[in-house]
GROMACS .gro file of C-alpha atoms in nm:
model
  469
    1UNK     CA    1   5.061   2.291  -3.435
    2UNK     CA    2   5.237   2.535  -3.196
    3UNK     CA    3   5.038   2.819  -3.046
    4UNK     CA    4   5.247   3.074  -2.859
    5UNK     CA    5   5.516   2.822  -2.795
    6UNK     CA    6   5.260   2.571  -2.626
    7UNK     CA    7   5.211   2.244  -2.787
    8UNK     CA    8   4.918   2.001  -2.709
    9UNK     CA    9   5.163   1.774  -2.556
   10UNK     CA   10   5.278   2.031  -2.309
   11UNK     CA   11   4.921   2.135  -2.181
   12UNK     CA   12   4.907   2.062  -1.812
   13UNK     CA   13   4.704   1.756  -1.720
   14UNK     CA   14   4.539   1.944  -1.438
   15UNK     CA   15   4.389   2.185  -1.695
   16UNK     CA   16   4.265   1.876  -1.894
   17UNK     CA   17   4.100   1.720  -1.591
   18UNK     CA   18   3.936   2.044  -1.476
   19UNK     CA   19   3.796   2.075  -1.835
   20UNK     CA   20   3.652   1.739  -1.826
   21UNK     CA   21   3.519   1.800  -1.479
   22UNK     CA   22   3.346   2.105  -1.587
   23UNK     CA   23   3.171   1.938  -1.884
   24UNK     CA   24   3.049   1.664  -1.649
   25UNK     CA   25   2.915   1.919  -1.394
   26UNK     CA   26   2.745   2.127  -1.688
   27UNK     CA   27   2.585   1.802  -1.813
   28UNK     CA   28   2.460   1.726  -1.477
   29UNK     CA   29   2.332   2.067  -1.415
   30UNK     CA   30   2.154   2.044  -1.762
   31UNK     CA   31   1.984   1.719  -1.636
   32UNK     CA   32   1.875   1.868  -1.316
   33UNK     CA   33   1.735   2.189  -1.500
   34UNK     CA   34   1.534   1.962  -1.730
   35UNK     CA   35   1.386   1.741  -1.439
   36UNK     CA   36   1.312   2.022  -1.199
   37UNK     CA   37   1.210   2.301  -1.439
   38UNK     CA   38   1.176   2.242  -1.811
   39UNK     CA   39   1.004   1.916  -1.821
   40UNK     CA   40   0.744   1.989  -1.542
   41UNK     CA   41   0.657   2.321  -1.725
   42UNK     CA   42   0.619   2.137  -2.057
   43UNK     CA   43   0.401   1.858  -1.902
   44UNK     CA   44   0.176   2.119  -1.707
   45UNK     CA   45   0.117   2.318  -2.061
   46UNK     CA   46   0.023   1.979  -2.226
   47UNK     CA   47  -0.216   1.876  -1.962
   48UNK     CA   48  -0.373   2.242  -1.940
   49UNK     CA   49  -0.412   2.251  -2.308
   50UNK     CA   50  -0.643   1.948  -2.293
   51UNK     CA   51  -0.871   2.111  -2.047
   52UNK     CA   52  -0.732   1.968  -1.730
   53UNK     CA   53  -0.735   2.179  -1.415
   54UNK     CA   54  -0.483   2.151  -1.121
   55UNK     CA   55  -0.228   2.334  -0.905
   56UNK     CA   56   0.047   2.527  -1.067
   57UNK     CA   57   0.403   2.372  -1.038
   58UNK     CA   58   0.616   2.513  -0.743
   59UNK     CA   59   0.989   2.459  -0.794
   60UNK     CA   60   1.135   2.231  -0.669
   61UNK     CA   61   0.914   2.028  -0.444
   62UNK     CA   62   0.573   2.080  -0.604
   63UNK     CA   63   0.290   2.043  -0.363
   64UNK     CA   64   0.465   1.842  -0.109
   65UNK     CA   65   0.511   2.130   0.153
   66UNK     CA   66   0.147   2.230   0.130
   67UNK     CA   67   0.048   1.850   0.147
   68UNK     CA   68   0.229   1.820   0.477
   69UNK     CA   69   0.096   2.144   0.611
   70UNK     CA   70  -0.267   2.048   0.552
   71UNK     CA   71  -0.223   1.704   0.686
   72UNK     CA   72  -0.056   1.820   1.001
   73UNK     CA   73  -0.343   2.065   1.062
   74UNK     CA   74  -0.621   1.813   0.980
   75UNK     CA   75  -0.471   1.539   1.187
   76UNK     CA   76  -0.425   1.766   1.493
   77UNK     CA   77  -0.811   1.778   1.524
   78UNK     CA   78  -1.005   1.452   1.570
   79UNK     CA   79  -1.343   1.421   1.412
   80UNK     CA   80  -1.667   1.376   1.603
   81UNK     CA   81  -1.763   1.028   1.719
   82UNK     CA   82  -1.972   0.850   1.455
   83UNK     CA   83  -1.858   1.061   1.170
   84UNK     CA   84  -1.769   0.856   0.875
   85UNK     CA   85  -1.712   1.155   0.634
   86UNK     CA   86  -1.326   1.118   0.665
   87UNK     CA   87  -1.191   1.219   0.323
   88UNK     CA   88  -1.120   1.588   0.423
   89UNK     CA   89  -0.956   1.469   0.745
   90UNK     CA   90  -0.757   1.182   0.598
   91UNK     CA   91  -0.641   1.354   0.272
   92UNK     CA   92  -0.704   1.724   0.294
   93UNK     CA   93  -0.479   1.831   0.027
   94UNK     CA   94  -0.639   1.600  -0.230
   95UNK     CA   95  -0.985   1.675  -0.100
   96UNK     CA   96  -0.914   2.046  -0.166
   97UNK     CA   97  -0.776   1.984  -0.509
   98UNK     CA   98  -1.083   1.785  -0.611
   99UNK     CA   99  -1.321   2.038  -0.481
  100UNK     CA  100  -1.144   2.321  -0.651
  101UNK     CA  101  -1.025   2.164  -0.976
  102UNK     CA  102  -1.279   1.875  -1.049
  103UNK     CA  103  -1.282   1.495  -1.016
  104UNK     CA  104  -1.005   1.467  -1.272
  105UNK     CA  105  -0.726   1.711  -1.184
  106UNK     CA  106  -0.352   1.726  -1.132
  107UNK     CA  107  -0.114   1.816  -0.860
  108UNK     CA  108   0.262   1.765  -0.811
  109UNK     CA  109   0.492   1.518  -0.623
  110UNK     CA  110   0.797   1.712  -0.656
  111UNK     CA  111   0.864   1.778  -1.028
  112UNK     CA  112   0.633   1.485  -1.131
  113UNK     CA  113   0.261   1.577  -1.233
  114UNK     CA  114   0.005   1.349  -1.066
  115UNK     CA  115  -0.340   1.313  -1.226
  116UNK     CA  116  -0.610   1.227  -0.987
  117UNK     CA  117  -0.893   1.021  -1.149
  118UNK     CA  118  -1.214   0.974  -0.938
  119UNK     CA  119  -1.425   0.820  -1.189
  120UNK     CA  120  -1.455   0.453  -1.102
  121UNK     CA  121  -1.503   0.329  -1.470
  122UNK     CA  122  -1.178   0.523  -1.573
  123UNK     CA  123  -1.012   0.397  -1.258
  124UNK     CA  124  -1.101   0.047  -1.360
  125UNK     CA  125  -0.966   0.094  -1.699
  126UNK     CA  126  -0.627   0.200  -1.572
  127UNK     CA  127  -0.612  -0.103  -1.325
  128UNK     CA  128  -0.729  -0.355  -1.587
  129UNK     CA  129  -0.492  -0.241  -1.852
  130UNK     CA  130  -0.266  -0.528  -1.980
  131UNK     CA  131  -0.074  -0.358  -2.249
  132UNK     CA  132   0.214  -0.215  -2.074
  133UNK     CA  133   0.111   0.151  -2.079
  134UNK     CA  134   0.100   0.179  -1.696
  135UNK     CA  135   0.366   0.063  -1.442
  136UNK     CA  136   0.385   0.070  -1.063
  137UNK     CA  137   0.510   0.393  -0.927
  138UNK     CA  138   0.850   0.335  -0.789
  139UNK     CA  139   1.122   0.524  -0.576
  140UNK     CA  140   1.428   0.320  -0.659
  141UNK     CA  141   1.615   0.412  -0.345
  142UNK     CA  142   1.326   0.324  -0.131
  143UNK     CA  143   1.243  -0.008  -0.300
  144UNK     CA  144   1.584  -0.146  -0.190
  145UNK     CA  145   1.481  -0.097   0.173
  146UNK     CA  146   1.122  -0.239   0.156
  147UNK     CA  147   1.072  -0.605   0.091
  148UNK     CA  148   0.983  -0.637  -0.275
  149UNK     CA  149   0.660  -0.818  -0.330
  150UNK     CA  150   0.385  -0.888  -0.587
  151UNK     CA  151   0.253  -0.537  -0.536
  152UNK     CA  152   0.570  -0.353  -0.635
  153UNK     CA  153   0.703  -0.539  -0.946
  154UNK     CA  154   0.606  -0.530  -1.297
  155UNK     CA  155   0.619  -0.725  -1.633
  156UNK     CA  156   0.739  -1.084  -1.671
  157UNK     CA  157   0.869  -1.093  -1.322
  158UNK     CA  158   0.530  -1.004  -1.171
  159UNK     CA  159   0.365  -1.252  -1.416
  160UNK     CA  160   0.599  -1.537  -1.304
  161UNK     CA  161   0.548  -1.448  -0.932
  162UNK     CA  162   0.177  -1.451  -0.968
  163UNK     CA  163   0.171  -1.799  -1.136
  164UNK     CA  164   0.369  -1.932  -0.850
  165UNK     CA  165   0.154  -1.758  -0.574
  166UNK     CA  166  -0.196  -1.825  -0.724
  167UNK     CA  167  -0.236  -2.193  -0.607
  168UNK     CA  168  -0.196  -2.080  -0.250
  169UNK     CA  169  -0.479  -1.823  -0.249
  170UNK     CA  170  -0.755  -1.954  -0.483
  171UNK     CA  171  -1.071  -1.969  -0.294
  172UNK     CA  172  -1.264  -2.167  -0.530
  173UNK     CA  173  -1.036  -2.459  -0.468
  174UNK     CA  174  -1.038  -2.400  -0.087
  175UNK     CA  175  -0.788  -2.686  -0.041
  176UNK     CA  176  -0.516  -2.458   0.029
  177UNK     CA  177  -0.709  -2.210   0.269
  178UNK     CA  178  -0.867  -2.498   0.452
  179UNK     CA  179  -0.523  -2.620   0.550
  180UNK     CA  180  -0.466  -2.282   0.716
  181UNK     CA  181  -0.793  -2.282   0.904
  182UNK     CA  182  -0.657  -2.448   1.212
  183UNK     CA  183  -0.383  -2.181   1.240
  184UNK     CA  184  -0.659  -1.908   1.193
  185UNK     CA  185  -0.861  -2.076   1.470
  186UNK     CA  186  -0.569  -2.109   1.705
  187UNK     CA  187  -0.480  -1.745   1.679
  188UNK     CA  188  -0.822  -1.635   1.728
  189UNK     CA  189  -0.858  -1.855   2.035
  190UNK     CA  190  -0.552  -1.707   2.177
  191UNK     CA  191  -0.683  -1.357   2.132
  192UNK     CA  192  -1.020  -1.433   2.296
  193UNK     CA  193  -0.846  -1.618   2.595
  194UNK     CA  194  -0.619  -1.313   2.635
  195UNK     CA  195  -0.918  -1.085   2.636
  196UNK     CA  196  -1.098  -1.296   2.883
  197UNK     CA  197  -0.810  -1.269   3.135
  198UNK     CA  198  -0.805  -0.887   3.084
  199UNK     CA  199  -1.158  -0.870   3.218
  200UNK     CA  200  -1.062  -0.938   3.575
  201UNK     CA  201  -1.314  -0.995   3.857
  202UNK     CA  202  -1.557  -0.727   3.734
  203UNK     CA  203  -1.600  -0.895   3.401
  204UNK     CA  204  -1.530  -0.586   3.198
  205UNK     CA  205  -1.231  -0.349   3.106
  206UNK     CA  206  -1.110  -0.093   2.874
  207UNK     CA  207  -0.897  -0.235   2.591
  208UNK     CA  208  -0.719  -0.075   2.298
  209UNK     CA  209  -0.816  -0.317   2.029
  210UNK     CA  210  -0.598  -0.169   1.755
  211UNK     CA  211  -0.251  -0.323   1.862
  212UNK     CA  212  -0.452  -0.632   1.955
  213UNK     CA  213  -0.585  -0.670   1.605
  214UNK     CA  214  -0.250  -0.589   1.450
  215UNK     CA  215  -0.099  -0.863   1.662
  216UNK     CA  216  -0.367  -1.110   1.547
  217UNK     CA  217  -0.290  -1.034   1.194
  218UNK     CA  218   0.081  -1.070   1.264
  219UNK     CA  219   0.017  -1.413   1.443
  220UNK     CA  220  -0.214  -1.539   1.159
  221UNK     CA  221   0.048  -1.445   0.884
  222UNK     CA  222   0.325  -1.586   1.086
  223UNK     CA  223   0.160  -1.919   1.170
  224UNK     CA  224   0.019  -1.977   0.830
  225UNK     CA  225   0.319  -1.872   0.640
  226UNK     CA  226   0.593  -2.022   0.860
  227UNK     CA  227   0.427  -2.281   1.076
  228UNK     CA  228   0.682  -2.388   1.360
  229UNK     CA  229   0.898  -2.109   1.249
  230UNK     CA  230   0.627  -1.852   1.341
  231UNK     CA  231   0.831  -1.662   1.582
  232UNK     CA  232   1.081  -1.562   1.311
  233UNK     CA  233   0.779  -1.477   1.096
  234UNK     CA  234   0.655  -1.245   1.376
  235UNK     CA  235   0.991  -1.079   1.393
  236UNK     CA  236   0.954  -1.009   1.014
  237UNK     CA  237   0.617  -0.860   1.055
  238UNK     CA  238   0.731  -0.631   1.338
  239UNK     CA  239   1.032  -0.513   1.149
  240UNK     CA  240   0.820  -0.431   0.845
  241UNK     CA  241   0.580  -0.232   1.038
  242UNK     CA  242   0.873  -0.039   1.200
  243UNK     CA  243   1.004   0.017   0.832
  244UNK     CA  244   0.675   0.150   0.715
  245UNK     CA  245   0.657   0.412   0.994
  246UNK     CA  246   1.033   0.517   0.927
  247UNK     CA  247   0.925   0.556   0.571
  248UNK     CA  248   0.682   0.825   0.647
  249UNK     CA  249   0.963   1.024   0.817
  250UNK     CA  250   1.171   1.013   0.493
  251UNK     CA  251   0.887   1.069   0.254
  252UNK     CA  252   0.997   1.426   0.159
  253UNK     CA  253   1.366   1.338   0.152
  254UNK     CA  254   1.303   1.059  -0.113
  255UNK     CA  255   1.295   1.332  -0.382
  256UNK     CA  256   1.644   1.449  -0.316
  257UNK     CA  257   1.901   1.218  -0.506
  258UNK     CA  258   2.114   1.022  -0.266
  259UNK     CA  259   1.913   1.109   0.044
  260UNK     CA  260   1.883   0.764   0.175
  261UNK     CA  261   2.267   0.717   0.155
  262UNK     CA  262   2.311   0.989   0.407
  263UNK     CA  263   2.430   0.844   0.747
  264UNK     CA  264   2.130   0.983   0.945
  265UNK     CA  265   2.012   0.782   1.236
  266UNK     CA  266   1.678   0.697   1.065
  267UNK     CA  267   1.850   0.585   0.735
  268UNK     CA  268   2.106   0.369   0.924
  269UNK     CA  269   1.810   0.206   1.099
  270UNK     CA  270   1.618   0.144   0.771
  271UNK     CA  271   1.921  -0.027   0.627
  272UNK     CA  272   1.970  -0.227   0.926
  273UNK     CA  273   1.619  -0.347   0.928
  274UNK     CA  274   1.630  -0.435   0.557
  275UNK     CA  275   1.937  -0.655   0.623
  276UNK     CA  276   1.766  -0.818   0.912
  277UNK     CA  277   1.455  -0.908   0.719
  278UNK     CA  278   1.658  -1.043   0.440
  279UNK     CA  279   1.866  -1.248   0.668
  280UNK     CA  280   1.568  -1.412   0.857
  281UNK     CA  281   1.391  -1.482   0.517
  282UNK     CA  282   1.694  -1.661   0.354
  283UNK     CA  283   1.757  -1.860   0.665
  284UNK     CA  284   1.401  -1.981   0.688
  285UNK     CA  285   1.374  -2.061   0.313
  286UNK     CA  286   1.721  -2.222   0.304
  287UNK     CA  287   1.632  -2.449   0.598
  288UNK     CA  288   1.294  -2.535   0.438
  289UNK     CA  289   1.437  -2.623   0.123
  290UNK     CA  290   1.700  -2.840   0.266
  291UNK     CA  291   1.435  -3.029   0.474
  292UNK     CA  292   1.226  -3.083   0.167
  293UNK     CA  293   1.518  -3.216  -0.030
  294UNK     CA  294   1.583  -3.458   0.252
  295UNK     CA  295   1.254  -3.595   0.217
  296UNK     CA  296   1.077  -3.456   0.543
  297UNK     CA  297   0.703  -3.429   0.525
  298UNK     CA  298   0.571  -3.101   0.399
  299UNK     CA  299   0.415  -2.863   0.658
  300UNK     CA  300   0.074  -2.712   0.620
  301UNK     CA  301   0.199  -2.365   0.593
  302UNK     CA  302   0.216  -2.113   0.322
  303UNK     CA  303   0.602  -2.126   0.277
  304UNK     CA  304   0.583  -2.491   0.204
  305UNK     CA  305   0.289  -2.442  -0.051
  306UNK     CA  306   0.479  -2.165  -0.230
  307UNK     CA  307   0.800  -2.358  -0.248
  308UNK     CA  308   0.598  -2.658  -0.385
  309UNK     CA  309   0.434  -2.436  -0.648
  310UNK     CA  310   0.770  -2.272  -0.731
  311UNK     CA  311   0.934  -2.611  -0.773
  312UNK     CA  312   0.643  -2.719  -1.001
  313UNK     CA  313   0.713  -2.413  -1.194
  314UNK     CA  314   1.076  -2.492  -1.206
  315UNK     CA  315   1.021  -2.849  -1.334
  316UNK     CA  316   0.763  -2.749  -1.600
  317UNK     CA  317   0.982  -2.470  -1.738
  318UNK     CA  318   1.319  -2.653  -1.688
  319UNK     CA  319   1.449  -2.380  -1.464
  320UNK     CA  320   1.689  -2.455  -1.163
  321UNK     CA  321   1.648  -2.112  -1.003
  322UNK     CA  322   1.376  -2.007  -0.761
  323UNK     CA  323   1.117  -1.761  -0.896
  324UNK     CA  324   1.017  -1.605  -0.667
  325UNK     CA  325  -2.007  -1.723   0.700
  326UNK     CA  326  -2.227  -1.572   0.779
  327UNK     CA  327  -2.377  -1.350   0.525
  328UNK     CA  328  -2.449  -1.071   0.769
  329UNK     CA  329  -2.081  -1.085   0.880
  330UNK     CA  330  -1.986  -1.051   0.507
  331UNK     CA  331  -2.210  -0.738   0.454
  332UNK     CA  332  -2.046  -0.578   0.780
  333UNK     CA  333  -1.686  -0.637   0.653
  334UNK     CA  334  -1.767  -0.493   0.319
  335UNK     CA  335  -1.926  -0.174   0.457
  336UNK     CA  336  -1.621  -0.116   0.694
  337UNK     CA  337  -1.394  -0.175   0.383
  338UNK     CA  338  -1.614   0.082   0.192
  339UNK     CA  339  -1.581   0.349   0.468
  340UNK     CA  340  -1.236   0.276   0.582
  341UNK     CA  341  -1.038   0.114   0.278
  342UNK     CA  342  -0.706  -0.015   0.396
  343UNK     CA  343  -0.532   0.149   0.093
  344UNK     CA  344  -0.690   0.490   0.044
  345UNK     CA  345  -0.549   0.512  -0.328
  346UNK     CA  346  -0.375   0.320  -0.583
  347UNK     CA  347  -0.100   0.486  -0.808
  348UNK     CA  348   0.053   0.409  -1.158
  349UNK     CA  349   0.270   0.578  -1.394
  350UNK     CA  350   0.246   0.609  -1.768
  351UNK     CA  351   0.530   0.420  -1.936
  352UNK     CA  352   0.423   0.549  -2.280
  353UNK     CA  353   0.181   0.810  -2.411
  354UNK     CA  354  -0.173   0.675  -2.306
  355UNK     CA  355  -0.536   0.795  -2.355
  356UNK     CA  356  -0.765   0.792  -2.054
  357UNK     CA  357  -1.123   0.914  -2.088
  358UNK     CA  358  -1.029   1.146  -2.380
  359UNK     CA  359  -0.718   1.292  -2.233
  360UNK     CA  360  -0.383   1.198  -2.379
  361UNK     CA  361  -0.123   1.167  -2.102
  362UNK     CA  362   0.244   1.161  -2.211
  363UNK     CA  363   0.505   0.928  -2.055
  364UNK     CA  364   0.608   0.978  -1.698
  365UNK     CA  365   0.284   1.103  -1.552
  366UNK     CA  366   0.157   0.964  -1.222
  367UNK     CA  367  -0.200   0.845  -1.221
  368UNK     CA  368  -0.371   0.844  -0.886
  369UNK     CA  369  -0.686   0.648  -0.810
  370UNK     CA  370  -0.844   0.771  -0.495
  371UNK     CA  371  -1.024   0.454  -0.363
  372UNK     CA  372  -1.153   0.638  -0.059
  373UNK     CA  373  -1.310   0.924  -0.264
  374UNK     CA  374  -1.472   0.681  -0.488
  375UNK     CA  375  -1.593   0.489  -0.185
  376UNK     CA  376  -1.740   0.827  -0.041
  377UNK     CA  377  -1.890   0.961  -0.356
  378UNK     CA  378  -2.245   1.077  -0.286
  379UNK     CA  379  -2.343   1.042  -0.666
  380UNK     CA  380  -2.243   0.667  -0.661
  381UNK     CA  381  -2.354   0.548  -0.316
  382UNK     CA  382  -2.652   0.779  -0.242
  383UNK     CA  383  -2.736   1.060   0.010
  384UNK     CA  384  -2.652   0.808   0.281
  385UNK     CA  385  -2.290   0.768   0.176
  386UNK     CA  386  -2.143   0.865   0.510
  387UNK     CA  387  -2.369   0.628   0.711
  388UNK     CA  388  -2.270   0.289   0.828
  389UNK     CA  389  -2.528   0.065   0.644
  390UNK     CA  390  -2.421  -0.288   0.603
  391UNK     CA  391  -2.745  -0.392   0.419
  392UNK     CA  392  -2.646  -0.188   0.133
  393UNK     CA  393  -2.446  -0.498   0.027
  394UNK     CA  394  -2.753  -0.739   0.097
  395UNK     CA  395  -2.778  -0.824  -0.280
  396UNK     CA  396  -2.415  -0.826  -0.329
  397UNK     CA  397  -2.132  -0.590  -0.409
  398UNK     CA  398  -2.235  -0.525  -0.778
  399UNK     CA  399  -2.590  -0.395  -0.658
  400UNK     CA  400  -2.466  -0.186  -0.360
  401UNK     CA  401  -2.433   0.137  -0.564
  402UNK     CA  402  -2.536   0.272  -0.889
  403UNK     CA  403  -2.186   0.173  -1.038
  404UNK     CA  404  -2.106  -0.187  -1.011
  405UNK     CA  405  -1.723  -0.122  -1.026
  406UNK     CA  406  -1.722   0.138  -0.743
  407UNK     CA  407  -1.612  -0.091  -0.473
  408UNK     CA  408  -1.227  -0.124  -0.470
  409UNK     CA  409  -1.078  -0.229  -0.143
  410UNK     CA  410  -0.851  -0.477  -0.290
  411UNK     CA  411  -0.795  -0.310  -0.639
  412UNK     CA  412  -0.919  -0.432  -0.959
  413UNK     CA  413  -0.798  -0.621  -1.276
  414UNK     CA  414  -0.518  -0.856  -1.316
  415UNK     CA  415  -0.328  -0.688  -1.018
  416UNK     CA  416  -0.610  -0.731  -0.772
  417UNK     CA  417  -0.479  -0.815  -0.435
  418UNK     CA  418  -0.391  -1.187  -0.429
  419UNK     CA  419  -0.443  -1.212  -0.057
  420UNK     CA  420  -0.808  -1.069  -0.039
  421UNK     CA  421  -0.951  -1.407   0.017
  422UNK     CA  422  -0.699  -1.497   0.299
  423UNK     CA  423  -0.782  -1.139   0.463
  424UNK     CA  424  -1.152  -1.172   0.451
  425UNK     CA  425  -1.152  -1.528   0.582
  426UNK     CA  426  -0.928  -1.437   0.868
  427UNK     CA  427  -1.159  -1.129   0.954
  428UNK     CA  428  -1.468  -1.328   0.938
  429UNK     CA  429  -1.344  -1.598   1.181
  430UNK     CA  430  -1.195  -1.336   1.415
  431UNK     CA  431  -1.526  -1.134   1.420
  432UNK     CA  432  -1.745  -1.452   1.468
  433UNK     CA  433  -1.523  -1.576   1.760
  434UNK     CA  434  -1.524  -1.225   1.924
  435UNK     CA  435  -1.892  -1.153   1.912
  436UNK     CA  436  -1.970  -1.501   2.050
  437UNK     CA  437  -1.772  -1.412   2.351
  438UNK     CA  438  -1.798  -1.042   2.433
  439UNK     CA  439  -2.012  -0.720   2.393
  440UNK     CA  440  -1.849  -0.391   2.362
  441UNK     CA  441  -1.889  -0.030   2.309
  442UNK     CA  442  -1.656   0.263   2.232
  443UNK     CA  443  -1.479   0.381   2.553
  444UNK     CA  444  -1.479   0.744   2.643
  445UNK     CA  445  -1.108   0.778   2.586
  446UNK     CA  446  -1.153   0.693   2.219
  447UNK     CA  447  -1.057   0.962   1.979
  448UNK     CA  448  -1.186   0.939   1.611
  449UNK     CA  449  -0.883   1.028   1.409
  450UNK     CA  450  -0.820   0.821   1.119
  451UNK     CA  451  -0.509   0.879   0.928
  452UNK     CA  452  -0.253   0.711   0.680
  453UNK     CA  453   0.076   0.533   0.748
  454UNK     CA  454   0.078   0.321   0.420
  455UNK     CA  455  -0.264   0.202   0.516
  456UNK     CA  456  -0.545   0.364   0.688
  457UNK     CA  457  -0.519   0.345   1.081
  458UNK     CA  458  -0.650   0.502   1.388
  459UNK     CA  459  -0.402   0.773   1.500
  460UNK     CA  460  -0.460   0.724   1.876
  461UNK     CA  461  -0.577   0.365   1.884
  462UNK     CA  462  -0.918   0.197   1.920
  463UNK     CA  463  -1.026   0.190   2.280
  464UNK     CA  464  -1.355   0.001   2.378
  465UNK     CA  465  -1.514  -0.107   2.677
  466UNK     CA  466  -1.517  -0.499   2.677
  467UNK     CA  467  -1.759  -0.715   2.877
  468UNK     CA  468  -1.808  -1.090   2.880
  469UNK     CA  469  -2.149  -1.226   2.753
   0.00000   0.00000   0.00000
């Protein structure tokens, strides 16, 4: 066909390319419009139609700006000494939302609705679900920069890794953890010895125990995981800590497509840290596998145990590739974990339409389980909920409150933290060795300001006056 003397063959290629480019841009604009406006508005209507209350969607970042503002204001003011009522200080936005809209309410992480469920029974239902309705909340760009572990993967990959890791952490067998006790003891002895040296001629000193206890944890993990290679393990621990702190500075930008690819100083350092961690780990694993193949004796560390377990899995399934004390002291640890849970919340995301407590949630909704709020709920724990009372656990965890499932410091269900026995054993040993050697009290310089950087931490350290016994 000829139109005005112009045939299809004579149309300029530039015009055709421009047309295709415009179509691609329109398509992308349509996706952005749906993601940032149409879909959030539709989901908000669905949630409100079922009686849920929450904050209105604010284009395009939801409640992130208000969340940041309230956190900055709250964290600028320390709490009174001895105050364990920390929810409004640590998570002011969430605290206000629950107070205004109820124990089950919704807010917004960018264009994604986030439903907060403070009922422990419903929270346990979510964490116990085995049918694929929930998945871990993921930020794909960020997951490339944080070491992928059991806490961040789903599906068959998670099941395979859990099978490999289980033998190293089963307390009832005790054999594995007993092999680690010398390393636990050695690290604790080093800590006590270092503190004794700090006392000086007066027999007392002021000490910030927060970095000391972080270092203890790093030493224990490094020695139990990597044995004679523990210096490399310590380096990994330090790099991961830096990576977590840098994550916080990037948290808002993560909602912007391609933000982590921008050549900012912080982004470049995060990519560098990721490469360094991967390099150290690959080198450690490679050398250990080679040594095992050459018949060298197995070391009593976690790396060897996991490689042995992985090789057994490989043999059984015919695969050649790697898969991946004292009762009073128990009571004290549980009460600390109740008042100051390391993970203040757990989050999931609906993979498909799912009913929870009579509410039907569409796919793509975040479900937030606020552990700290459940642990500080007066209806569950009683009028003394904000008091430090270890003896509430005298008859065990199940009888410490009027809801046997309200104690969730390590999660619940099939994805409960695999390292909880390891962590509690380390803490019990450290506490026993410290209280045998020292007495201590809070120093005047201590400022009570808990806040979250991935986990709950003291913002200004934990200064104590230390004295030898």
